[in-house]
mmCIF file of C-alpha atoms in Angstrom:
data_model
loop_
_atom_site.group_PDB
_atom_site.id
_atom_site.type_symbol
_atom_site.label_atom_id
_atom_site.label_comp_id
_atom_site.label_asym_id
_atom_site.label_seq_id
_atom_site.Cartn_x
_atom_site.Cartn_y
_atom_site.Cartn_z
ATOM 1 C CA SER L 1 17.290 65.287 -0.733
ATOM 2 C CA GLU L 2 14.788 67.122 1.492
ATOM 3 C CA ARG L 3 12.186 66.837 -1.273
ATOM 4 C CA SER L 4 12.789 63.083 -1.620
ATOM 5 C CA VAL L 5 12.513 62.648 2.175
ATOM 6 C CA SER L 6 9.260 64.624 2.279
ATOM 7 C CA LYS L 7 7.767 62.651 -0.615
ATOM 8 C CA GLU L 8 8.570 59.257 0.942
ATOM 9 C CA PRO L 9 5.722 59.261 3.545
ATOM 10 C CA TRP L 10 3.312 60.364 0.788
ATOM 11 C CA ARG L 11 4.410 57.438 -1.419
ATOM 12 C CA GLN L 12 4.039 54.973 1.446
ATOM 13 C CA GLY L 13 0.574 56.313 2.186
ATOM 14 C CA GLN L 14 -0.358 56.050 -1.484
ATOM 15 C CA ARG L 15 0.942 52.460 -1.621
ATOM 16 C CA ARG L 16 -1.024 51.539 1.537
ATOM 17 C CA LEU L 17 -4.192 53.094 0.142
ATOM 18 C CA MET L 18 -3.763 51.167 -3.127
ATOM 19 C CA GLN L 19 -3.358 47.905 -1.228
ATOM 20 C CA GLN L 20 -6.490 48.554 0.853
ATOM 21 C CA VAL L 21 -8.541 49.429 -2.237
ATOM 22 C CA THR L 22 -7.277 46.311 -4.027
ATOM 23 C CA ARG L 23 -8.069 44.084 -1.048
ATOM 24 C CA GLN L 24 -11.572 45.567 -0.825
ATOM 25 C CA ARG L 25 -12.087 45.059 -4.564
ATOM 26 C CA LEU L 26 -10.952 41.421 -4.304
ATOM 27 C CA GLU L 27 -13.326 40.819 -1.388
ATOM 28 C CA ASP L 28 -16.163 42.307 -3.450
ATOM 29 C CA MET L 29 -15.251 39.863 -6.239
ATOM 30 C CA GLY L 30 -15.143 36.963 -3.788
ATOM 31 C CA VAL L 31 -11.398 36.397 -4.155
ATOM 32 C CA GLY L 32 -9.921 38.340 -1.254
ATOM 33 C CA SER L 33 -11.747 36.436 1.472
ATOM 34 C CA ARG L 34 -10.273 33.139 0.251
ATOM 35 C CA LEU L 35 -6.868 34.365 -0.821
ATOM 36 C CA THR L 36 -3.978 35.142 1.503
ATOM 37 C CA LEU L 37 -2.219 38.225 0.190
ATOM 38 C CA LYS L 38 1.226 37.811 1.692
ATOM 39 C CA THR L 39 3.220 40.456 -0.167
ATOM 40 C CA ALA L 40 2.727 43.782 -1.862
ATOM 41 C CA ASP L 41 3.637 42.093 -5.166
ATOM 42 C CA THR L 42 0.605 39.814 -4.877
ATOM 43 C CA VAL L 43 -1.618 42.815 -4.197
ATOM 44 C CA GLU L 44 -0.220 44.614 -7.231
ATOM 45 C CA LEU L 45 -0.722 41.455 -9.316
ATOM 46 C CA ALA L 46 -4.337 41.262 -8.172
ATOM 47 C CA SER L 47 -4.976 44.880 -9.151
ATOM 48 C CA THR L 48 -4.866 44.108 -12.893
ATOM 49 C CA LEU L 49 -7.223 42.024 -15.010
ATOM 50 C CA LEU L 50 -4.505 39.602 -16.148
ATOM 51 C CA GLY L 51 -3.223 39.402 -12.587
ATOM 52 C CA ARG L 52 -6.642 38.391 -11.290
ATOM 53 C CA MET L 53 -6.842 35.756 -14.034
ATOM 54 C CA ARG L 54 -3.444 34.413 -12.974
ATOM 55 C CA ILE L 55 -4.636 34.220 -9.368
ATOM 56 C CA GLN L 56 -7.708 32.239 -10.475
ATOM 57 C CA MET L 57 -5.500 29.845 -12.467
ATOM 58 C CA ARG L 58 -3.135 29.365 -9.502
ATOM 59 C CA THR L 59 -6.071 28.670 -7.211
ATOM 60 C CA TYR L 60 -7.482 26.111 -9.648
ATOM 61 C CA ILE L 61 -4.142 24.317 -10.094
ATOM 62 C CA LYS L 62 -3.523 24.170 -6.324
ATOM 63 C CA SER L 63 -7.028 22.842 -5.656
ATOM 64 C CA LYS L 64 -6.714 20.252 -8.418
ATOM 65 C CA PHE L 65 -3.301 19.181 -7.107
ATOM 66 C CA TRP L 66 -4.603 18.545 -3.578
ATOM 67 C CA LEU L 67 -7.706 16.747 -4.851
ATOM 68 C CA SER L 68 -5.559 14.499 -7.057
ATOM 69 C CA LEU L 69 -3.245 13.751 -4.141
ATOM 70 C CA PHE L 70 -6.252 12.989 -1.925
ATOM 71 C CA LYS L 71 -7.622 10.505 -4.467
ATOM 72 C CA ALA L 72 -4.230 8.867 -4.943
ATOM 73 C CA VAL L 73 -3.739 8.434 -1.182
ATOM 74 C CA LEU L 74 -7.204 6.915 -0.672
ATOM 75 C CA ILE L 75 -6.880 4.467 -3.564
ATOM 76 C CA GLY L 76 -3.199 3.692 -2.958
ATOM 77 C CA THR L 77 -3.806 2.955 0.736
ATOM 78 C CA LEU L 78 -6.467 0.373 -0.076
ATOM 79 C CA PHE L 79 -4.337 -1.225 -2.796
ATOM 80 C CA ALA L 80 -1.387 -1.423 -0.387
ATOM 81 C CA ALA L 81 -3.591 -2.982 2.311
ATOM 82 C CA LEU L 82 -4.850 -5.600 -0.189
ATOM 83 C CA GLN L 83 -1.253 -6.242 -1.342
ATOM 84 C CA VAL L 84 -2.031 -5.406 -4.957
ATOM 85 C CA ASP L 85 1.034 -5.670 -7.178
ATOM 86 C CA LEU L 86 2.400 -2.327 -8.412
ATOM 87 C CA TRP L 87 0.178 -0.375 -6.009
ATOM 88 C CA ILE L 88 2.626 2.549 -6.045
ATOM 89 C CA LEU L 89 2.347 2.736 -9.833
ATOM 90 C CA TRP L 90 -1.475 2.739 -9.649
ATOM 91 C CA SER L 91 -1.372 5.519 -7.032
ATOM 92 C CA VAL L 92 0.927 7.692 -9.161
ATOM 93 C CA LEU L 93 -1.228 6.961 -12.219
ATOM 94 C CA THR L 94 -4.354 8.001 -10.300
ATOM 95 C CA PHE L 95 -2.669 11.269 -9.293
ATOM 96 C CA LEU L 96 -1.452 12.131 -12.801
ATOM 97 C CA LEU L 97 -4.547 11.076 -14.738
ATOM 98 C CA ASN L 98 -6.835 13.064 -12.452
ATOM 99 C CA PHE L 99 -5.635 16.200 -14.266
ATOM 100 C CA MET L 100 -6.964 14.848 -17.581
ATOM 101 C CA PRO L 101 -10.522 14.289 -18.754
ATOM 102 C CA LEU L 102 -11.483 10.602 -18.663
ATOM 103 C CA GLY L 103 -8.282 10.003 -16.705
ATOM 104 C CA SER L 104 -10.274 8.756 -13.722
ATOM 105 C CA SER L 105 -11.839 6.043 -15.869
ATOM 106 C CA ILE L 106 -8.455 4.935 -17.190
ATOM 107 C CA SER L 107 -6.872 4.856 -13.723
ATOM 108 C CA THR L 108 -9.826 2.831 -12.423
ATOM 109 C CA ILE L 109 -9.754 0.193 -15.171
ATOM 110 C CA ALA L 110 -5.958 -0.111 -15.654
ATOM 111 C CA PRO L 111 -5.132 -2.163 -12.521
ATOM 112 C CA ILE L 112 -8.089 -4.567 -12.813
ATOM 113 C CA PRO L 113 -6.512 -7.028 -15.334
ATOM 114 C CA PHE L 114 -3.365 -7.257 -13.174
ATOM 115 C CA VAL L 115 -5.403 -7.926 -10.025
ATOM 116 C CA PHE L 116 -7.635 -10.431 -11.849
ATOM 117 C CA MET L 117 -4.667 -12.417 -13.210
ATOM 118 C CA ASP L 118 -2.857 -12.491 -9.877
ATOM 119 C CA PRO L 119 -3.310 -16.039 -8.512
ATOM 120 C CA ASN L 120 -2.999 -14.784 -4.918
ATOM 121 C CA GLN L 121 -6.038 -12.481 -5.199
ATOM 122 C CA THR L 122 -9.650 -13.587 -4.814
ATOM 123 C CA LEU L 123 -12.669 -12.425 -6.785
ATOM 124 C CA ILE L 124 -13.753 -10.303 -3.822
ATOM 125 C CA VAL L 125 -10.450 -8.399 -3.935
ATOM 126 C CA VAL L 126 -10.951 -7.795 -7.665
ATOM 127 C CA LEU L 127 -14.445 -6.417 -7.022
ATOM 128 C CA VAL L 128 -13.185 -4.211 -4.181
ATOM 129 C CA CYS L 129 -10.352 -2.918 -6.403
ATOM 130 C CA LEU L 130 -12.985 -1.932 -8.960
ATOM 131 C CA ALA L 131 -15.660 -0.582 -6.589
ATOM 132 C CA TRP L 132 -13.415 1.514 -4.303
ATOM 133 C CA PRO L 133 -11.804 3.659 -7.047
ATOM 134 C CA LEU L 134 -15.230 4.105 -8.662
ATOM 135 C CA LEU L 135 -16.636 5.326 -5.347
ATOM 136 C CA VAL L 136 -13.683 7.656 -4.659
ATOM 137 C CA HIS L 137 -13.696 9.162 -8.166
ATOM 138 C CA ASN L 138 -17.455 9.703 -8.159
ATOM 139 C CA VAL L 139 -17.695 11.215 -4.682
ATOM 140 C CA VAL L 140 -14.620 13.448 -5.047
ATOM 141 C CA GLY L 141 -15.285 14.348 -8.689
ATOM 142 C CA ASN L 142 -19.030 15.019 -8.425
ATOM 143 C CA VAL L 143 -19.459 16.230 -4.841
ATOM 144 C CA VAL L 144 -16.201 17.493 -3.310
ATOM 145 C CA GLU L 145 -14.595 19.019 -6.414
ATOM 146 C CA PRO L 146 -17.527 21.270 -7.489
ATOM 147 C CA ARG L 147 -17.970 22.504 -3.913
ATOM 148 C CA LEU L 148 -14.260 23.185 -3.490
ATOM 149 C CA PHE L 149 -14.075 25.092 -6.783
ATOM 150 C CA ALA L 150 -17.240 26.949 -5.821
ATOM 151 C CA GLN L 151 -15.520 28.179 -2.661
ATOM 152 C CA SER L 152 -12.013 28.793 -3.968
ATOM 153 C CA LEU L 153 -12.989 30.320 -7.339
ATOM 154 C CA ASN L 154 -16.336 31.776 -6.224
ATOM 155 C CA LEU L 155 -18.231 29.674 -8.784
ATOM 156 C CA HIS L 156 -21.509 27.973 -7.902
ATOM 157 C CA PRO L 157 -21.306 24.140 -8.068
ATOM 158 C CA VAL L 158 -24.049 24.107 -10.712
ATOM 159 C CA THR L 159 -22.008 26.604 -12.753
ATOM 160 C CA VAL L 160 -19.013 24.262 -12.572
ATOM 161 C CA LEU L 161 -21.075 21.306 -13.830
ATOM 162 C CA LEU L 162 -22.732 23.399 -16.573
ATOM 163 C CA ALA L 163 -19.315 24.725 -17.627
ATOM 164 C CA LEU L 164 -18.030 21.161 -17.864
ATOM 165 C CA THR L 165 -20.973 20.196 -20.072
ATOM 166 C CA PHE L 166 -20.749 23.319 -22.247
ATOM 167 C CA TRP L 167 -16.991 23.340 -22.891
ATOM 168 C CA THR L 168 -16.890 19.563 -23.421
ATOM 169 C CA ALA L 169 -19.649 19.882 -26.026
ATOM 170 C CA ILE L 170 -17.711 22.622 -27.834
ATOM 171 C CA TRP L 171 -14.088 21.429 -27.571
ATOM 172 C CA GLY L 172 -14.397 17.813 -26.471
ATOM 173 C CA VAL L 173 -11.623 16.512 -24.209
ATOM 174 C CA LEU L 174 -9.700 19.809 -24.289
ATOM 175 C CA GLY L 175 -12.856 21.647 -23.202
ATOM 176 C CA ALA L 176 -13.267 19.317 -20.231
ATOM 177 C CA LEU L 177 -9.663 19.961 -19.250
ATOM 178 C CA VAL L 178 -9.888 23.774 -19.252
ATOM 179 C CA CYS L 179 -13.562 24.296 -18.371
ATOM 180 C CA VAL L 180 -13.165 25.447 -14.745
ATOM 181 C CA PRO L 181 -10.222 27.878 -15.116
ATOM 182 C CA LEU L 182 -11.684 29.247 -18.351
ATOM 183 C CA THR L 183 -15.060 29.886 -16.711
ATOM 184 C CA ALA L 184 -13.353 31.529 -13.711
ATOM 185 C CA CYS L 185 -11.403 33.846 -16.050
ATOM 186 C CA ILE L 186 -14.580 34.728 -17.975
ATOM 187 C CA ARG L 187 -16.219 35.596 -14.655
ATOM 188 C CA VAL L 188 -13.355 37.979 -13.792
ATOM 189 C CA VAL L 189 -13.638 39.686 -17.208
ATOM 190 C CA LEU L 190 -17.417 40.053 -16.861
ATOM 191 C CA LEU L 191 -17.046 41.578 -13.406
ATOM 192 C CA VAL L 192 -14.621 44.157 -14.816
ATOM 193 C CA TRP L 193 -16.969 44.959 -17.688
ATOM 194 C CA GLN L 194 -19.884 45.248 -15.320
ATOM 195 C CA ASP L 195 -18.088 48.014 -13.398
ATOM 196 C CA ASN L 196 -16.880 49.726 -16.562
ATOM 197 C CA PRO L 197 -19.061 52.781 -17.409
ATOM 198 C CA PHE L 198 -18.345 52.233 -21.127
#
């Protein structure tokens, strides 16, 4: 029992040292400064290659979730203010389709026939219902999203756009869907190989 008691401070010191080294390594990779490591389990997860990939995937999914919610709120608020029929459905559709390639186009076009055929809506309302989602999708998708992924995943905005072009050309719609997390995972692997003496 005396041996186990004497080894306990050594184990705690070793665990603390491992956490500090892992945090420093993550900061060098550009992950630690943007990631809150709340528990020792997260630190241990981040110390392995697959763990770092999982962290990148989590970061991507969280960022995409909040961007989709942001788009849905902006578009849904305008539709509600204009008293567009089924505005809740169009908001939910905007949120869900934002996760899919070409989903923004579908969610923009889908409500237009319903607004156009509504006898209570004017032509100006129809044009606003077309122009506002186009503006939101283009600004968020082409300006905000690349910058956010550049910060959260430590990828340059140009890299995000080039990855989208490259993976879409290779795999089509599936490539567009997985381009950002796949590129972030490739970056993690390349950083590990760069530090590997072999």
